[in-house]
PDB file of C-alpha atoms in Angstrom:
ATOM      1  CA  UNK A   1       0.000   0.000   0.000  1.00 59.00           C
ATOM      2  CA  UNK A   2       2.894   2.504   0.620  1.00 76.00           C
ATOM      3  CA  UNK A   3       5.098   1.909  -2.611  1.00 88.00           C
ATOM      4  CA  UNK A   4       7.986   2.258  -0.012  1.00 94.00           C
ATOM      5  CA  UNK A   5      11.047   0.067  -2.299  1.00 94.00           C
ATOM      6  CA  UNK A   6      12.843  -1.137   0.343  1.00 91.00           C
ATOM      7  CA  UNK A   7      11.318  -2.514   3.765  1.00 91.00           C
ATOM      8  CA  UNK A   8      12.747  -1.765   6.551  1.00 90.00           C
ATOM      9  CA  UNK A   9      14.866  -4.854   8.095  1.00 88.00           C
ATOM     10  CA  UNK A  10      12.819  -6.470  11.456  1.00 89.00           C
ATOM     11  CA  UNK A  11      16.204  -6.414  13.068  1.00 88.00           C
ATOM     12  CA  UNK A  12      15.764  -2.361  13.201  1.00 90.00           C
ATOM     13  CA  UNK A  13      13.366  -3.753  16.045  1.00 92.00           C
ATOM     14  CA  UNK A  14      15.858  -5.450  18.390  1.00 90.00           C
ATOM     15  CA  UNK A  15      17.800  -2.095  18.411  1.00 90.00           C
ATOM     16  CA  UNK A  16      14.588  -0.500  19.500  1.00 90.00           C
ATOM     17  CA  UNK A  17      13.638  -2.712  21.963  1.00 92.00           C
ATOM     18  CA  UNK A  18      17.385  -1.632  23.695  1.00 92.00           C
ATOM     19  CA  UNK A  19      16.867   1.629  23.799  1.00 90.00           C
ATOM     20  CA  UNK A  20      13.321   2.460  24.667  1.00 94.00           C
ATOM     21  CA  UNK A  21      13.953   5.751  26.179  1.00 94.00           C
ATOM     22  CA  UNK A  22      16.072   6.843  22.975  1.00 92.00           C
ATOM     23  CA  UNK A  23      13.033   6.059  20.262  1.00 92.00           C
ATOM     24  CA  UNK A  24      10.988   7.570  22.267  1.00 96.00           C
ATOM     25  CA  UNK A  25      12.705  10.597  22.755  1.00 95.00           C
ATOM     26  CA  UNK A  26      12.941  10.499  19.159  1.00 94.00           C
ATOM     27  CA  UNK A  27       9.885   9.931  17.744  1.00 96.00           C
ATOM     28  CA  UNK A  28       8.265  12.714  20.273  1.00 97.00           C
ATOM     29  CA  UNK A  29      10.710  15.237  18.151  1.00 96.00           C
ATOM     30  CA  UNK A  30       9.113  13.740  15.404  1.00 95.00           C
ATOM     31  CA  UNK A  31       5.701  14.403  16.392  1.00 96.00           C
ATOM     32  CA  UNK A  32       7.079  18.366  17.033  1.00 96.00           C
ATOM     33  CA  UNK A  33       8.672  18.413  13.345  1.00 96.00           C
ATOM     34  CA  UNK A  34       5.263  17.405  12.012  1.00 96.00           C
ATOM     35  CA  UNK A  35       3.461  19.790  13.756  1.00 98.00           C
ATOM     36  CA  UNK A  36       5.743  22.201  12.575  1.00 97.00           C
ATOM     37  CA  UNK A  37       5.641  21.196   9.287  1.00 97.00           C
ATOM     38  CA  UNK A  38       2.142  21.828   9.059  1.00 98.00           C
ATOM     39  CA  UNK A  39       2.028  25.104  10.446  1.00 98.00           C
ATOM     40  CA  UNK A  40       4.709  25.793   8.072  1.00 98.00           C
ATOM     41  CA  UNK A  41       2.360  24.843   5.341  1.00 98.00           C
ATOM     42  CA  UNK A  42      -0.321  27.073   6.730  1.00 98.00           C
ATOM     43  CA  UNK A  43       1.799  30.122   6.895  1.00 98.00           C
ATOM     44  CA  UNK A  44       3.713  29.725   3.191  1.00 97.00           C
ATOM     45  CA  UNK A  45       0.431  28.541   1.133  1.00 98.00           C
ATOM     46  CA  UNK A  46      -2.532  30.525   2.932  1.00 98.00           C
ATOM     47  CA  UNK A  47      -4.635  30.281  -0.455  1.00 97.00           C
ATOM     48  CA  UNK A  48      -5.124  27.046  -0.667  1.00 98.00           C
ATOM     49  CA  UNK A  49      -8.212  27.138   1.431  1.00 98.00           C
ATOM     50  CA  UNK A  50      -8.775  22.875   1.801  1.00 98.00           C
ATOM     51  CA  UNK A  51      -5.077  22.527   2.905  1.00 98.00           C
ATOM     52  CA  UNK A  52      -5.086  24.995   5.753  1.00 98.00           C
ATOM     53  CA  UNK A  53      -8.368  23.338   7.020  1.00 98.00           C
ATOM     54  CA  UNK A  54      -6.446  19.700   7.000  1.00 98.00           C
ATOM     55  CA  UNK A  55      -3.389  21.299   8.358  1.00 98.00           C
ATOM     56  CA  UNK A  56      -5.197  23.099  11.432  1.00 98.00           C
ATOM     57  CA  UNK A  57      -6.463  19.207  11.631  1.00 98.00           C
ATOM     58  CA  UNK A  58      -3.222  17.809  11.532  1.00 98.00           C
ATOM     59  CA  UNK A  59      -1.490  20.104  13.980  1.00 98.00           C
ATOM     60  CA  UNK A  60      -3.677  19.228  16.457  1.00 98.00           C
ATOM     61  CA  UNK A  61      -3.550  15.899  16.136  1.00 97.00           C
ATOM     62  CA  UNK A  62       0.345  15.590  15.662  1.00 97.00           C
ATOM     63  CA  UNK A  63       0.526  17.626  18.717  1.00 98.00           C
ATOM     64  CA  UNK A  64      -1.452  15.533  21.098  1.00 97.00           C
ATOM     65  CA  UNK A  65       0.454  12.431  19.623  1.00 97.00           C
ATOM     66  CA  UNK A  66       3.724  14.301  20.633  1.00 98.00           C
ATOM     67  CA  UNK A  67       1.991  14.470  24.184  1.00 98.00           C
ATOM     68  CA  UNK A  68       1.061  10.869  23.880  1.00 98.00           C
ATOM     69  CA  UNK A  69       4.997  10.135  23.736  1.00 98.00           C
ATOM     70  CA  UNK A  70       5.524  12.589  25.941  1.00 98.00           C
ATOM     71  CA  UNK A  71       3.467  11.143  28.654  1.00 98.00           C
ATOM     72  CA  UNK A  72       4.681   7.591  28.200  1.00 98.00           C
ATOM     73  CA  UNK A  73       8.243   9.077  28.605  1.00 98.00           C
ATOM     74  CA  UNK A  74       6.869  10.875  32.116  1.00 98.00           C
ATOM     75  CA  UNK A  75       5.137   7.506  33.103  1.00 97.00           C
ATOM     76  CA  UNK A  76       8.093   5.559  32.598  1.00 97.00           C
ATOM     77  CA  UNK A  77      10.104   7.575  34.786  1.00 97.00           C
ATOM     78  CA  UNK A  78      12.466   9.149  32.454  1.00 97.00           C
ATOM     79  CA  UNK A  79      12.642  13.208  31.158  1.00 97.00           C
ATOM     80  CA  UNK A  80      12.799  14.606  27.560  1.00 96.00           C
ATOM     81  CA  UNK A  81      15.932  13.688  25.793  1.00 89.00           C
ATOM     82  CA  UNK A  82      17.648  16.460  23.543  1.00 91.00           C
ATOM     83  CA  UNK A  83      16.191  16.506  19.675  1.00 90.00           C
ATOM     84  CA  UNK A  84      19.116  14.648  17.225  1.00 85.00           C
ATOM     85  CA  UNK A  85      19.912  15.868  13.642  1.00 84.00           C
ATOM     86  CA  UNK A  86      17.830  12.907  11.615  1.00 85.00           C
ATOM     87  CA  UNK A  87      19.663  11.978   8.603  1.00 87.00           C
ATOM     88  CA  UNK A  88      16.668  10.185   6.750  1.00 90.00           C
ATOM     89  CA  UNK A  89      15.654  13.821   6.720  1.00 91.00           C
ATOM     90  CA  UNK A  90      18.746  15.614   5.815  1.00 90.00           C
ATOM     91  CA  UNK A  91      19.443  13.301   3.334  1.00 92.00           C
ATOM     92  CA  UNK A  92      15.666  13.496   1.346  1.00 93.00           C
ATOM     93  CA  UNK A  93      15.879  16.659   1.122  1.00 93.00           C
ATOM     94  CA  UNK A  94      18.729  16.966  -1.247  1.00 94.00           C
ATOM     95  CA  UNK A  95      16.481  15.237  -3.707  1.00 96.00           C
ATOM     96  CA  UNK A  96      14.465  18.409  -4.093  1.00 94.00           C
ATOM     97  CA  UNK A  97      16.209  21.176  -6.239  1.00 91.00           C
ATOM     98  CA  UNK A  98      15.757  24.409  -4.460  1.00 90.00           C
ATOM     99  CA  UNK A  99      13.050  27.561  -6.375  1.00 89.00           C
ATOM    100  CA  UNK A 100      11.091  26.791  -9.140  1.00 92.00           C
ATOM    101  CA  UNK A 101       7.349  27.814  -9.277  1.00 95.00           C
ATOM    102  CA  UNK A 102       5.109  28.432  -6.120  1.00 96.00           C
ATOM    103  CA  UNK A 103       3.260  24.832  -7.307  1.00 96.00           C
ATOM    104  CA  UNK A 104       6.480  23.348  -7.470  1.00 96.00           C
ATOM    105  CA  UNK A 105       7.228  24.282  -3.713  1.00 96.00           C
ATOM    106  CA  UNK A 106       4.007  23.320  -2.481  1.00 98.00           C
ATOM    107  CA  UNK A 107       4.212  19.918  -4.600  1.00 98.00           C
ATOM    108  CA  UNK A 108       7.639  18.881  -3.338  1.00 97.00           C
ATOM    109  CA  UNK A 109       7.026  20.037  -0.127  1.00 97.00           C
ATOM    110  CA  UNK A 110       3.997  17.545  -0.097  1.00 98.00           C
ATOM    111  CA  UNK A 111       5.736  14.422  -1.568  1.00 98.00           C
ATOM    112  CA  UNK A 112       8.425  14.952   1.042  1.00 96.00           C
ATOM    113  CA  UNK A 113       5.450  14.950   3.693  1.00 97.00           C
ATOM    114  CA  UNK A 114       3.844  11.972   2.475  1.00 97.00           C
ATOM    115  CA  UNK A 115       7.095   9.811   2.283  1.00 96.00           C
ATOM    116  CA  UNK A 116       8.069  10.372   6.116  1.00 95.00           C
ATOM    117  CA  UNK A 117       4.263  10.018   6.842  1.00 95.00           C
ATOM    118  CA  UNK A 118       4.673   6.283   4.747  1.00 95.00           C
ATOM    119  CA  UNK A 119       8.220   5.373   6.414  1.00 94.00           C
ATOM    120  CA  UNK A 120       6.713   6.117  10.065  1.00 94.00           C
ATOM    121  CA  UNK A 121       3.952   4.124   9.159  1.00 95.00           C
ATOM    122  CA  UNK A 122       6.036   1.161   8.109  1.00 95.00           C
ATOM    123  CA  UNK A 123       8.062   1.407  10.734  1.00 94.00           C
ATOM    124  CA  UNK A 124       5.119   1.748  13.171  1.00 96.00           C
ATOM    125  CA  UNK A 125       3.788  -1.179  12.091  1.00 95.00           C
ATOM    126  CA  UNK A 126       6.751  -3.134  12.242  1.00 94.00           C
ATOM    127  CA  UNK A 127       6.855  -1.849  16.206  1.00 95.00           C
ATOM    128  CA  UNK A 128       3.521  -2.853  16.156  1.00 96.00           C
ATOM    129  CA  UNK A 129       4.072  -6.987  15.189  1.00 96.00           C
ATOM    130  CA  UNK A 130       7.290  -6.719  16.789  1.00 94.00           C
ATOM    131  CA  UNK A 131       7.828  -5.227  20.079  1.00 95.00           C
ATOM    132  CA  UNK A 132       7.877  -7.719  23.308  1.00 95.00           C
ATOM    133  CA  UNK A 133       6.877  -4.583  25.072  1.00 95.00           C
ATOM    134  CA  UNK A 134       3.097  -4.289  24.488  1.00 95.00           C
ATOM    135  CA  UNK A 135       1.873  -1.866  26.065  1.00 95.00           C
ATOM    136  CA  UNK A 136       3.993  -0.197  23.089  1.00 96.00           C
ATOM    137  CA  UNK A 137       3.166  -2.514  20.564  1.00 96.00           C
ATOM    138  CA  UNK A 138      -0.061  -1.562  21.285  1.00 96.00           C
ATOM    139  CA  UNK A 139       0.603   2.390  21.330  1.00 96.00           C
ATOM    140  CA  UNK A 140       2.394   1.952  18.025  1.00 96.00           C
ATOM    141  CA  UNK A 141      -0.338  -0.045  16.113  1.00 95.00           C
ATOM    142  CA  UNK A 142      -2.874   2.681  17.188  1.00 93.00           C
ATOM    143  CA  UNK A 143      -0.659   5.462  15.597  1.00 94.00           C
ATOM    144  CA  UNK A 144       0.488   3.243  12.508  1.00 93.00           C
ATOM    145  CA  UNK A 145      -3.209   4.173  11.267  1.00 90.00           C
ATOM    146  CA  UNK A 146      -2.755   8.068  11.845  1.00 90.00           C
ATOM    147  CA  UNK A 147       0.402   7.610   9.676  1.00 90.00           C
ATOM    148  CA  UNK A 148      -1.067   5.912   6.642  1.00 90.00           C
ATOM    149  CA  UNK A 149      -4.173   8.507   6.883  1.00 94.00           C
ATOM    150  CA  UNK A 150      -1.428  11.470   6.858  1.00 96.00           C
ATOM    151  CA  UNK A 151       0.454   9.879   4.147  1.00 95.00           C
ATOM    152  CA  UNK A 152      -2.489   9.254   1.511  1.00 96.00           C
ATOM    153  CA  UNK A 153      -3.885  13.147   2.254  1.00 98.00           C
ATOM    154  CA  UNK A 154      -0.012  14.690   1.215  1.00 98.00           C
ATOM    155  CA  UNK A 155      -0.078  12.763  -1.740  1.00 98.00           C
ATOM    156  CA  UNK A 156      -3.632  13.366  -2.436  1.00 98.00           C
ATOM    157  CA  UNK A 157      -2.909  16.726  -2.340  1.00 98.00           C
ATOM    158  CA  UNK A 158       0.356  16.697  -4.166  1.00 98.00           C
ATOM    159  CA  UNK A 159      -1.558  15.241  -7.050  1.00 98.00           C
ATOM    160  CA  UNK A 160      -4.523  17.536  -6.495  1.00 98.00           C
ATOM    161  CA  UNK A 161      -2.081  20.790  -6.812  1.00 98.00           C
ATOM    162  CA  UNK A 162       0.457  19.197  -9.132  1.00 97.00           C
ATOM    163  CA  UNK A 163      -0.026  17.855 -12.632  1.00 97.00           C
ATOM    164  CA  UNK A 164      -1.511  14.186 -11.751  1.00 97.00           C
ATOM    165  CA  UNK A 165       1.279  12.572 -14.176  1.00 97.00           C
ATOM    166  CA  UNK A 166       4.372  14.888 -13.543  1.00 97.00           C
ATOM    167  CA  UNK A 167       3.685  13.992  -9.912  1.00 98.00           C
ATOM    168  CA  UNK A 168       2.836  10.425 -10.234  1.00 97.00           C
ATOM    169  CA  UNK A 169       6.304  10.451 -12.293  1.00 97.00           C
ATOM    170  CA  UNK A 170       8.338  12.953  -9.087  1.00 97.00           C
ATOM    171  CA  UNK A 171       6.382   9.986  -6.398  1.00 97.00           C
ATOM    172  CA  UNK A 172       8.130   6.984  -7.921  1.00 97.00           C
ATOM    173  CA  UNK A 173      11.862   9.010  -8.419  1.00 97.00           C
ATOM    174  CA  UNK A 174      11.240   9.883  -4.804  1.00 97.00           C
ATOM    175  CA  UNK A 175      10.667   6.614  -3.585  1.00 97.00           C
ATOM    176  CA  UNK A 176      13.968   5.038  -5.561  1.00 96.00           C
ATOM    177  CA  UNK A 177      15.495   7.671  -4.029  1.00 96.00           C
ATOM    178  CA  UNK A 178      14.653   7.200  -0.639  1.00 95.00           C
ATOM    179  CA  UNK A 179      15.363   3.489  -1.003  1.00 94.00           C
ATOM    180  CA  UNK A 180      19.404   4.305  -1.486  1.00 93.00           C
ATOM    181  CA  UNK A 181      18.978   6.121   1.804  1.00 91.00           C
ATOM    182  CA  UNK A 182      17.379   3.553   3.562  1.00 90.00           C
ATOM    183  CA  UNK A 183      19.960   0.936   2.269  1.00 88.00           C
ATOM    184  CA  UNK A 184      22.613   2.806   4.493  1.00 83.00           C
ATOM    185  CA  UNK A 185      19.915   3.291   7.597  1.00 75.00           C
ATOM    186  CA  UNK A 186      18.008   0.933   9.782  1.00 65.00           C
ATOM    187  CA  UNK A 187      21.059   0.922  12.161  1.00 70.00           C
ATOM    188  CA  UNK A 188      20.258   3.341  15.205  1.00 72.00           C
ATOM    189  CA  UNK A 189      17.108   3.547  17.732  1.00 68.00           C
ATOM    190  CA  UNK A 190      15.268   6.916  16.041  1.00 78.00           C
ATOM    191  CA  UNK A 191      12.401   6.574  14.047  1.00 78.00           C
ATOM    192  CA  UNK A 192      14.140   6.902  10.398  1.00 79.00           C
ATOM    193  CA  UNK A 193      17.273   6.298  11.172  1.00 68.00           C
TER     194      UNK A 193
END
């Protein structure tokens, strides 16, 4: 369903399940990037009327999953680690070339929404079958849905703004793209990484 290339290994999941505190750390900075990402989108494209509403949406929800984390962190006894550069990030966006038209923007700015949306879904799921920790397992299958329902509306709306086939055509390049990256990832306890 996500057209993600490469899957990520299950052994990603053993790494995980070692440091707890560390993914979750992680994916709560995570949950602040997407928040921010979607205010971003609100405050750079104001005109498109449907996004904003689906943005104001979205930063709630992303923000009350970033509590969610937040509050298993608290529960478990431990504080709010320091945020991390994430190279999955850092490294897709060097596939977008920088200007072009206002569309453009909005377009690549989308498709680069909708692929971390996909790869925290697959990797929430894979948390989801995998984890001997249920309680998380649990936590993680709940918010695997979120994920895929965040990653079909960017790409909805990539191809809704965009020319369907020039898009269609970007989506694939993307995802071969993001497949080299992931080749040299899976090795650390973040979300991407």
């Amino acid at each position: 369903m996500l057209g993600l290339k490469l899957p990520t290994d299950p052994r990603w999941v053993n790494i995980v399940e070692k440091n707890i505190e560390d993914i979750l750390t992680d994916h709560a900075f995570c949950e602040q990037k997407a928040t921010s990402t979607a205010i971003s989108l609100i405050v750079s494209f104001p005109e498109y009327t449907d996004l904003v509403q689906e943005m104001v949406a979205l930063v709630k929800e992303e923000i009350s999953h970033f509590k969610m984390v937040h509050d298993i962190i608290i529960k478990r006894g431990w504080t709010l680690g320091r945020d991390r550069r994430d190279d999955y990030v850092v490294q897709l966006l060097k596939f977008f070339p920088k200007g072009g038209s206002r569309t453009t923007q909005l377009v690549n700015r989308l498709l680069y929404a909708a692929l971390i949306e996909a790869r925290s879904c697959e990797r929430f799921r894979l948390l989801s079958e995998e984890l001997q920790d249920k309680e998380l397992a649990e936590f993680y299958r709940k918010l695997m849905v979120s994920e895929a329902n965040h990653y079909t509306m960017f790409l909805g709306f990539a191809r809704q703004y965009g020319n369907k086939e020039e898009v269609n055509r970007k989506w694939q390049q993307l995802l071969d793209y993001e497949s080299k990256i992931m080749a040299n990832l899976g090795k650390s306890e973040t979300i991407h990484g």
